[in-house]
Coordinates of C-alpha atoms and ligand atoms in Angstrom, one line a residue:
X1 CA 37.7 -39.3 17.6
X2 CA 36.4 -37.5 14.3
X3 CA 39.6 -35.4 12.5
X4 CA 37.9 -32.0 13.2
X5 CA 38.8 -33.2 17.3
X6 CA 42.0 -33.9 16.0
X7 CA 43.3 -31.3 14.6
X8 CA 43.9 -27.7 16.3
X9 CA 41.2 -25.5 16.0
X10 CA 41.2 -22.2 14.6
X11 CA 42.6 -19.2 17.0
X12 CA 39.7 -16.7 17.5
X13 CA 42.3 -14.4 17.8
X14 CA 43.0 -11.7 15.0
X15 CA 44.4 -8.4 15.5
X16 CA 42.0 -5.5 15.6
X17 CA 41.9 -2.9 13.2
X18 CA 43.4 -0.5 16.0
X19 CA 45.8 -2.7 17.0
X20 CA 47.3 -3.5 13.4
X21 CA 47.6 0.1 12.4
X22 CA 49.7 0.5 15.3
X23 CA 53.4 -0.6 14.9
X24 CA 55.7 -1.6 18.0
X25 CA 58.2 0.7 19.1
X26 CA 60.8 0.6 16.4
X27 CA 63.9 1.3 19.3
X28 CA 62.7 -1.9 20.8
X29 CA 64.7 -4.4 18.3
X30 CA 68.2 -2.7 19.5
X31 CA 67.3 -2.7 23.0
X32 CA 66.2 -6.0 23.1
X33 CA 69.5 -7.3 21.5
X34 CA 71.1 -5.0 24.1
X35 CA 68.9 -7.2 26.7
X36 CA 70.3 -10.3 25.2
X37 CA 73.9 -9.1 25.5
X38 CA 73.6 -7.9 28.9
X39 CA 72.6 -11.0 30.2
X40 CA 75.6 -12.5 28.2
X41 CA 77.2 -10.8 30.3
X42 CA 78.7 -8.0 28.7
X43 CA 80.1 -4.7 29.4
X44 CA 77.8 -2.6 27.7
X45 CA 77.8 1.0 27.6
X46 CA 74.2 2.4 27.8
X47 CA 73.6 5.8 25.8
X48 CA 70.1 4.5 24.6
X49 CA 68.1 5.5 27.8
X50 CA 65.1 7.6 27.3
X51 CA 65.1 8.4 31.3
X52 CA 67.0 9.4 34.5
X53 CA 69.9 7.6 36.0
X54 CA 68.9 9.4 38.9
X55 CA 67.1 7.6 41.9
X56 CA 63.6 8.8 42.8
X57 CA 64.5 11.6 45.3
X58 CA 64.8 10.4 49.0
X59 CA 62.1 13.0 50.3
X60 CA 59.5 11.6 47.0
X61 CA 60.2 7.6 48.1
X62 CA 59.5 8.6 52.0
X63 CA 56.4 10.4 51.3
X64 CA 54.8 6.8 49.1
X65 CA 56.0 5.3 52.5
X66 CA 54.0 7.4 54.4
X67 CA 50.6 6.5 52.2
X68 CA 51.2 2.9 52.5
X69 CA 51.4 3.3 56.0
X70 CA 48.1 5.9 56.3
X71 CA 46.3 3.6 54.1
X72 CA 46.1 6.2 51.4
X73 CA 45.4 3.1 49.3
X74 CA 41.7 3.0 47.9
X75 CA 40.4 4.6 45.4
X76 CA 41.1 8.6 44.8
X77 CA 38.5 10.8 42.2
X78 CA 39.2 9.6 38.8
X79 CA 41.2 13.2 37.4
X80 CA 43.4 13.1 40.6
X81 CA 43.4 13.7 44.3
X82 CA 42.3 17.2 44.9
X83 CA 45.7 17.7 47.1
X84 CA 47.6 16.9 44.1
X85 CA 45.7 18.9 42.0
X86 CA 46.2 21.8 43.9
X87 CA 49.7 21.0 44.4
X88 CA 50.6 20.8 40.6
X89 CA 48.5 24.5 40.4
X90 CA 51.1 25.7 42.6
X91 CA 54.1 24.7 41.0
X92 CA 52.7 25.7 37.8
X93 CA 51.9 29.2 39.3
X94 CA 55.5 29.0 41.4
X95 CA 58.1 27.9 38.9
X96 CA 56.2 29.2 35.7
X97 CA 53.7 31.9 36.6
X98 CA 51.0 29.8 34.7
X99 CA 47.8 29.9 36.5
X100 CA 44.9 27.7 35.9
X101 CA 42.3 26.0 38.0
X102 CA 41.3 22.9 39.3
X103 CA 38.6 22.2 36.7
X104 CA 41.4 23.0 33.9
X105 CA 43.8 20.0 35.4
X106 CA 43.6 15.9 34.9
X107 CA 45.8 13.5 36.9
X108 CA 47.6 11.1 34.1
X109 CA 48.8 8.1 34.0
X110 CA 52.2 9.3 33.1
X111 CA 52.4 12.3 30.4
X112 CA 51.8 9.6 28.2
X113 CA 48.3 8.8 28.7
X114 CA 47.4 12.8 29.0
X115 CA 48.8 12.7 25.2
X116 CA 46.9 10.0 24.4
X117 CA 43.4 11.0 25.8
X118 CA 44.1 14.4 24.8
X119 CA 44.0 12.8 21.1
X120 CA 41.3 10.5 21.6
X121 CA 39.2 13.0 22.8
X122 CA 39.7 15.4 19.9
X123 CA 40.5 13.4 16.8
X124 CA 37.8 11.9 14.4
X125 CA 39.4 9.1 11.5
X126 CA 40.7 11.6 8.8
X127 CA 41.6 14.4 10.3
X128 CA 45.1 15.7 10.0
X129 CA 47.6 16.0 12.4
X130 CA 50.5 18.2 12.2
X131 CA 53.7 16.1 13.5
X132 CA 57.0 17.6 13.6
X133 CA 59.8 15.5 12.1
X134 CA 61.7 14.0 14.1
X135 CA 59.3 13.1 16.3
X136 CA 59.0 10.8 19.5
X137 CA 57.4 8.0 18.0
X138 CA 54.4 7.8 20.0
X139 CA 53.0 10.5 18.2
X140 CA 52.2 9.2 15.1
X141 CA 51.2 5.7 16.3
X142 CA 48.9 6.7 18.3
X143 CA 47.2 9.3 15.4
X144 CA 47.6 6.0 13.4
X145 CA 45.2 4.0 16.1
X146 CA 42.6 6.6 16.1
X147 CA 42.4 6.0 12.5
X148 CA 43.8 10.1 11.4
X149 CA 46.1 10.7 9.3
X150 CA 50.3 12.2 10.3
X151 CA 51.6 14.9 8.8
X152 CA 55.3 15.3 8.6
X153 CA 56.8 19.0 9.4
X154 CA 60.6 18.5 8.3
X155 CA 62.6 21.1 10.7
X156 CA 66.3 19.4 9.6
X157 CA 66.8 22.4 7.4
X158 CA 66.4 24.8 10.1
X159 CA 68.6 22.8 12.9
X160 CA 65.2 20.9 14.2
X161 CA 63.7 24.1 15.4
X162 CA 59.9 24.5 14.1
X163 CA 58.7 27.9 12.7
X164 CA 55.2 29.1 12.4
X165 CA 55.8 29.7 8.5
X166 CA 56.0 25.9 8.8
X167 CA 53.2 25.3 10.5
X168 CA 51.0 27.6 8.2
X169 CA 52.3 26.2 5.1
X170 CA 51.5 22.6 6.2
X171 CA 47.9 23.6 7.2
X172 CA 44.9 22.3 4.7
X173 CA 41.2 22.1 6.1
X174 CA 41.5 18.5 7.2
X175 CA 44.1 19.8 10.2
X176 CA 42.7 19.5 13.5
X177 CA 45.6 19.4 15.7
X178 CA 49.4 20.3 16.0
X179 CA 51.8 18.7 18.6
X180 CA 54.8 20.0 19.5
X181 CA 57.3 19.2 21.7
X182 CA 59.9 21.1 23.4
X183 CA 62.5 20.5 24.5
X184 CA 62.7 17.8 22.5
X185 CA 63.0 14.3 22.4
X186 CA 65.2 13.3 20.2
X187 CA 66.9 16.5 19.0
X188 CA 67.4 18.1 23.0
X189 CA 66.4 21.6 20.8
X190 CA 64.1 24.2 22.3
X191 CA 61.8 26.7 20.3
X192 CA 62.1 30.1 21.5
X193 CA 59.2 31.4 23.6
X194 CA 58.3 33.8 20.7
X195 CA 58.3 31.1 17.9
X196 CA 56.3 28.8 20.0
X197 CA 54.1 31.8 20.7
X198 CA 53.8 32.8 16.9
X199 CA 53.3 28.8 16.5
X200 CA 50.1 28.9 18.2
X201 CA 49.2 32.1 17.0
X202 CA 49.5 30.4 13.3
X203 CA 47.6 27.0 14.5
X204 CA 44.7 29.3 16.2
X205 CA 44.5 31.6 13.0
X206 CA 43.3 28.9 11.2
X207 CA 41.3 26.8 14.3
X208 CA 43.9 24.4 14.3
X209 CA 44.2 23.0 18.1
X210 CA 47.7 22.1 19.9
X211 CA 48.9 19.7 22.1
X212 CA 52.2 21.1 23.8
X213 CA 53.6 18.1 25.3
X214 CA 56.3 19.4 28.4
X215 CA 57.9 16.2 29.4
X216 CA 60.7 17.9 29.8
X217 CA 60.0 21.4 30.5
X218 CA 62.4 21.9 33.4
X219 CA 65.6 20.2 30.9
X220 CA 66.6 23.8 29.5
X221 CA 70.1 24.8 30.3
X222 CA 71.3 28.5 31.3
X223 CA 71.3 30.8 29.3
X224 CA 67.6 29.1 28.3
X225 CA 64.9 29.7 30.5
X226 CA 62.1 27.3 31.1
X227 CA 58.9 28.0 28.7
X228 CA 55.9 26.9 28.9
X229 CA 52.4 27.2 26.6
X230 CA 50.1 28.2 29.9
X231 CA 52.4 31.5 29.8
X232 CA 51.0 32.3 26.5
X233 CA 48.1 35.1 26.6
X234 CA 45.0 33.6 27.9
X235 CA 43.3 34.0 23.8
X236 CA 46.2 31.8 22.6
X237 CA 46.2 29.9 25.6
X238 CA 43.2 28.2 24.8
X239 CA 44.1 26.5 21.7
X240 CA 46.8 24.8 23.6
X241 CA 46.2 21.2 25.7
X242 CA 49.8 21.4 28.0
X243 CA 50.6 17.8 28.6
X244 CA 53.4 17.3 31.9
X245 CA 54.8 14.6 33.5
X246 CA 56.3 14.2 36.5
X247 CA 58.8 11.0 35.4
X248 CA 61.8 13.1 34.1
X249 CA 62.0 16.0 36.5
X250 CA 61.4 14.2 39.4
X251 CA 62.9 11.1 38.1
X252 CA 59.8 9.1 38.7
X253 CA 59.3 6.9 35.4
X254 CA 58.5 4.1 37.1
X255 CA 55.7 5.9 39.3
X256 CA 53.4 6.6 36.2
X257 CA 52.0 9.9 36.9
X258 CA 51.6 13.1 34.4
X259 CA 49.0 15.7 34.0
X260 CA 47.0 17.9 31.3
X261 CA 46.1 21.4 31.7
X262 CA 43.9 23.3 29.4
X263 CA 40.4 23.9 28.8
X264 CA 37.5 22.4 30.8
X265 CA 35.6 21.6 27.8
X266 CA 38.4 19.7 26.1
X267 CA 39.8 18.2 29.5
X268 CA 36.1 16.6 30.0
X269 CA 35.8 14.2 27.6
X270 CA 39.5 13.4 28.6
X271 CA 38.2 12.6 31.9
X272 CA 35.4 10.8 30.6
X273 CA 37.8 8.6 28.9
X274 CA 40.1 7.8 31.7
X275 CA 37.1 7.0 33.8
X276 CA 36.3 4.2 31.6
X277 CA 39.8 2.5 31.1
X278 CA 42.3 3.4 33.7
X279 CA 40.0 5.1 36.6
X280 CA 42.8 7.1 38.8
X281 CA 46.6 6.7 38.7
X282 CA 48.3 5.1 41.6
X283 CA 47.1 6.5 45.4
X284 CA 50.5 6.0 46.7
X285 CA 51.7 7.4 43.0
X286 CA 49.9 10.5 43.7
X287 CA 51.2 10.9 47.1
X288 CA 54.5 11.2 46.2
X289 CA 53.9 13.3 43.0
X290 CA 52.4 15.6 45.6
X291 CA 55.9 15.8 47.4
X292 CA 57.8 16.2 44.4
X293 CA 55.6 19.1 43.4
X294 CA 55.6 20.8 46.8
X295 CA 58.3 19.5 48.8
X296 CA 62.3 20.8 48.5
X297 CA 63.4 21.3 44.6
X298 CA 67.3 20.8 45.5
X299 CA 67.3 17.3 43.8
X300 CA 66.2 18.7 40.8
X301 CA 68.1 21.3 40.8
X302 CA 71.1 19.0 41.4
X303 CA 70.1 16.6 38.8
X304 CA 69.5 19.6 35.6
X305 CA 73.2 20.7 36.7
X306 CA 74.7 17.0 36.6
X307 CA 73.0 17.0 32.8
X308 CA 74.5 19.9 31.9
X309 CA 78.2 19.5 32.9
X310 CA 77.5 15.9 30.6
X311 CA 76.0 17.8 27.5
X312 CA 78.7 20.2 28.0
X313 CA 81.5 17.4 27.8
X314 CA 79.7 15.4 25.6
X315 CA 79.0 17.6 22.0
X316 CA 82.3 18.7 21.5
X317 CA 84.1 15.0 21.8
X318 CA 81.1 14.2 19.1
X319 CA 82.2 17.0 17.1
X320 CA 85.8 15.7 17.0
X321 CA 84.8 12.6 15.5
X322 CA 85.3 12.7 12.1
X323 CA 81.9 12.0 10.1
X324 CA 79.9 13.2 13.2
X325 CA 78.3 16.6 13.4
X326 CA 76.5 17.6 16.3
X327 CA 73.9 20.6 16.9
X328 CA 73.8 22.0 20.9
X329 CA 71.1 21.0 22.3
X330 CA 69.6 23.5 24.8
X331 CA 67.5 21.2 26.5
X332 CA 66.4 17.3 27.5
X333 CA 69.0 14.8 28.2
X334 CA 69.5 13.4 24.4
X335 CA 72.4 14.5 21.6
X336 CA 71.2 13.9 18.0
X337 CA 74.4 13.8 15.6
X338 CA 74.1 13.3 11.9
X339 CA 76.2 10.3 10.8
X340 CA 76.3 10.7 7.1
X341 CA 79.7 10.8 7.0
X342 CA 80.1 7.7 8.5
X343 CA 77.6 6.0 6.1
X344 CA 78.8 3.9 3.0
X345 CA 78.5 0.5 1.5
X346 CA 78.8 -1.4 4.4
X347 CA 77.1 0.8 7.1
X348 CA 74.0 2.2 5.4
X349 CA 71.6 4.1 7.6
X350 CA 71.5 4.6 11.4
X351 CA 70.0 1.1 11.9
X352 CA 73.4 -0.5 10.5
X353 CA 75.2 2.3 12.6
X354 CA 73.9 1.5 15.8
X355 CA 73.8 -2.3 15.7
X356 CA 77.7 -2.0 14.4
X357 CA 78.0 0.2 17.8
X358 CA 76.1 -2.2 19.8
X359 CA 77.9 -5.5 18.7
X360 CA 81.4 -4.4 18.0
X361 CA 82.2 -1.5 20.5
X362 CA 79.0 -2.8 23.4
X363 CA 77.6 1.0 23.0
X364 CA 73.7 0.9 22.9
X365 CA 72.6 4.7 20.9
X366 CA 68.8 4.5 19.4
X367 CA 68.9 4.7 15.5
X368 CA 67.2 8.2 14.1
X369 CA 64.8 6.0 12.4
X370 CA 63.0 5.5 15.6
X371 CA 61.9 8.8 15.0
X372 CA 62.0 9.3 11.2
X373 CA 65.7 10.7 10.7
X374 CA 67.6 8.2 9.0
X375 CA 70.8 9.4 9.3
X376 CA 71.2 10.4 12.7
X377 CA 71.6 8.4 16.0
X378 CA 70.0 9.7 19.4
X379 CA 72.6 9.6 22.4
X380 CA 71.2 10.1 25.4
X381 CA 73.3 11.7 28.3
X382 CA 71.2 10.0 31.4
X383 CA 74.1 8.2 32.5
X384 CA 76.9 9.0 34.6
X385 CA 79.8 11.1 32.7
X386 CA 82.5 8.3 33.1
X387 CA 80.4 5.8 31.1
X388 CA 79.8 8.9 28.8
X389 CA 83.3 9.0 28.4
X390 CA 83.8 5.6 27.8
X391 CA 81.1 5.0 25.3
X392 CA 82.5 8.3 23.2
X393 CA 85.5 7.0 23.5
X394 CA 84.0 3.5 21.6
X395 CA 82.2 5.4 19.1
X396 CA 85.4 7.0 18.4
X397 CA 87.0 3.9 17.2
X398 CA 83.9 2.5 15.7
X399 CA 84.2 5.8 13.7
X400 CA 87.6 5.6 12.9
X401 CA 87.7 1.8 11.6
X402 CA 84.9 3.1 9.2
X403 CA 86.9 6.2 8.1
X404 CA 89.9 3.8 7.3
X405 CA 87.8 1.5 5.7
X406 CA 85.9 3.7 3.5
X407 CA 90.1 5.5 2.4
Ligands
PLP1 C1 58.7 13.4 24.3 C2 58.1 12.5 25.3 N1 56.8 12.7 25.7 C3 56.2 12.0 26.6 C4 56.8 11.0 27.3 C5 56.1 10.2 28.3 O1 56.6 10.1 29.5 P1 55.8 9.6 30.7 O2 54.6 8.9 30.2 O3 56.7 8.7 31.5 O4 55.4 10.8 31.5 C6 58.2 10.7 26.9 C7 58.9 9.6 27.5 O5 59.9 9.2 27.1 C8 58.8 11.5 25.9 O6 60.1 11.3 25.6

């Protein structure tokens, strides 16, 4: 045997430059150390989840049974069954008064991947994107694979609520594209439908286009109203790529299916790229998106007024913490309280904060980091009120062994 057969060979194997410029989810190092402790064994109280607590509703789940069983399984056109199609048109047009048409609408992979084409199809390396901060963190990452360049908006100043003086003052000639995102994930906050409209007005002014990801476009609490971009004047409209999903409303994460709506010539190319990686999401998938879209709303209506009684209990025990402040948010499922007053020698930044809460009082919260706010922790309210309770009640004494510590 010659030494080169001895000794291991080389990997072929190095990361692209795509892949490297991407960084893994940052929330992922806390929930996997939540992982490990669950399997310990122990009685952890989870306020990190970024989705429902809700089952898929029972009319949604019968529906995919009823695909199965009709051998809806092959194969549907690559943007979406036309009887889902036409089924998200009408609950655009029924719930919203947004009105578009068949060839304005693509069939997503979750409203992840209509984000993600909707990029890919738009951006070039270099161009800017305008990137409110905080952010969900797929935003940037993915401008980061496609080889353009993020551009923080900071909106702590004004309580996480963009403005289109914001927006106009952050524009140079490299911008290409603004996303926003309300209600929002992390902060729950929701830009009034006369900012976002002066928003858009600002990005168009200057040919900038926008990509109004709706995840959660239903999660805005009385007095709010829903708001979404396809109500905006049809000139305005334009500008705007709306990206939905189905996996919050309709708690149907797991089910992977999302849409984009806006104009044919930009949802083309999106198409174009979908039928080259992903083809069409899930027949059975689509079936029962269909039923969620059509079928009876009482779930949802059920499950927005379950989230509100929690949001409702849950920001003024934050507020009685001392060292936590917490804004209201009008919409999603997530608090977002500042934690600088909790933050010292010992405890740092909201990294150090949440792993103390994780391994001393078994509460999982996602560090602000995740979505560049250092000191703030996301707590989402997608569990049930009495494990709400509970893990308040933890942070509480987390909080107060700090305040004594730091007297
Ligand atoms: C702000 C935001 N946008 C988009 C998504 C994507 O959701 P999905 O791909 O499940 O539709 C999420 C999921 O957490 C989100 O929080």
């Amino acid at each position: 045997m010659t030494g080169s057969q001895n000794s291991m060979p080389m990997s072929p194997f190095s990361q692209s430059c795509y892949a490297s410029n991407m960084e893994m989810s940052s929330t992922l190092a806390v929930l996997m150390e939540a992982e490990r402790l669950r399997a310990a064994g122990a009685d952890l109280v989870d306020l990190g989840a970024g989705e429902p607590d809700f089952p898929t509703p029972a009319n949604v789940k019968q529906a995919a049974e009823r695909a199965i069983e009709e051998n809806f399984t092959r194969y549907t056109a690559t943007g979406g069954a036309v009887s889902l199609k036409r089924a998200i048109l009408e609950m655009m047009e029924r719930d919203f008064g947004a009105i578009y048409n068949l060839s304005e609408l693509l069939v997503t992979a979750g409203g992840k991947q209509a984000i993600f084409n909707a990029m890919a199809s738009l951006l070039n390396p270099g161009d800017e994107v305008l990137i409110p901060r905080p952010y969900w963190v797929t935003f940037p990452e993915i401008t980061k694979f496609l080889r353009a360049v993020p551009v923080f908006i900071d909106t702590e100043e004004r309580g996480f609520v963009l403005d289109a003086d914001m927006v106009r003052d952050s524009i140079t000639p490299r911008t290409k594209l603004l996303i926003l995102n309300s209600p929002n994930n992390p902060t729950g906050r929701v830009i009034p439908p006369d900012e976002f409209r002066r928003i858009v007005e600002a990005a168009a002014e200057r040919g900038v286009l926008v990509i109004s990801d709706e995840c959660y476009l239903q999660f805005v609490y009385p007095p709010g109203r829903p708001f979404t971009a396809g109500q905006l004047p049809d000139d305005l409209r334009r500008s705007v790529m709306v990206c939905g999903s189905f996996s919050k409303a309709y708690a149907m994460t797991g089910w992977r299916v999302g849409f984009a709506l806006g104009r044919e010539d930009w949802i083309q190319p999106m198409l174009k790229i979908q039928s080259h990686s992903t083809s069409n999401v899930t027949s059975i998938s689509q079936r029962a998106a269909e039923e969620a879209a059509q079928g009876q709303q009482d779930s949802l209506k059920f499950m927005l007024q379950e989230y509100q009684k929690r949001r409702d209990w849950l920001i003024p025990a934050l507020n009685r913490i001392q060292g936590i402040e917490c804004l209201n948010p009008e919409g999603a499922f997530y608090a977002f309280p500042k934690i600088t007053g909790l933050l010292g020698e010992t405890v740092r930044n909201s990294t150090d904060f949440s792993r103390l809460l994780l391994e001393q009082a078994l509460v999982v919260v996602t560090p602000g980091s995740s979505f560049g706010a250092e000191d703030y922790v996301r707590i989402s309210y997608a569990n049930s009120l009495e494990a709400i309770q509970r893990g308040v009640e933890r942070i509480s004494e987390a909080a107060a062994a700090l305040n004594s510590r730091a007297a």
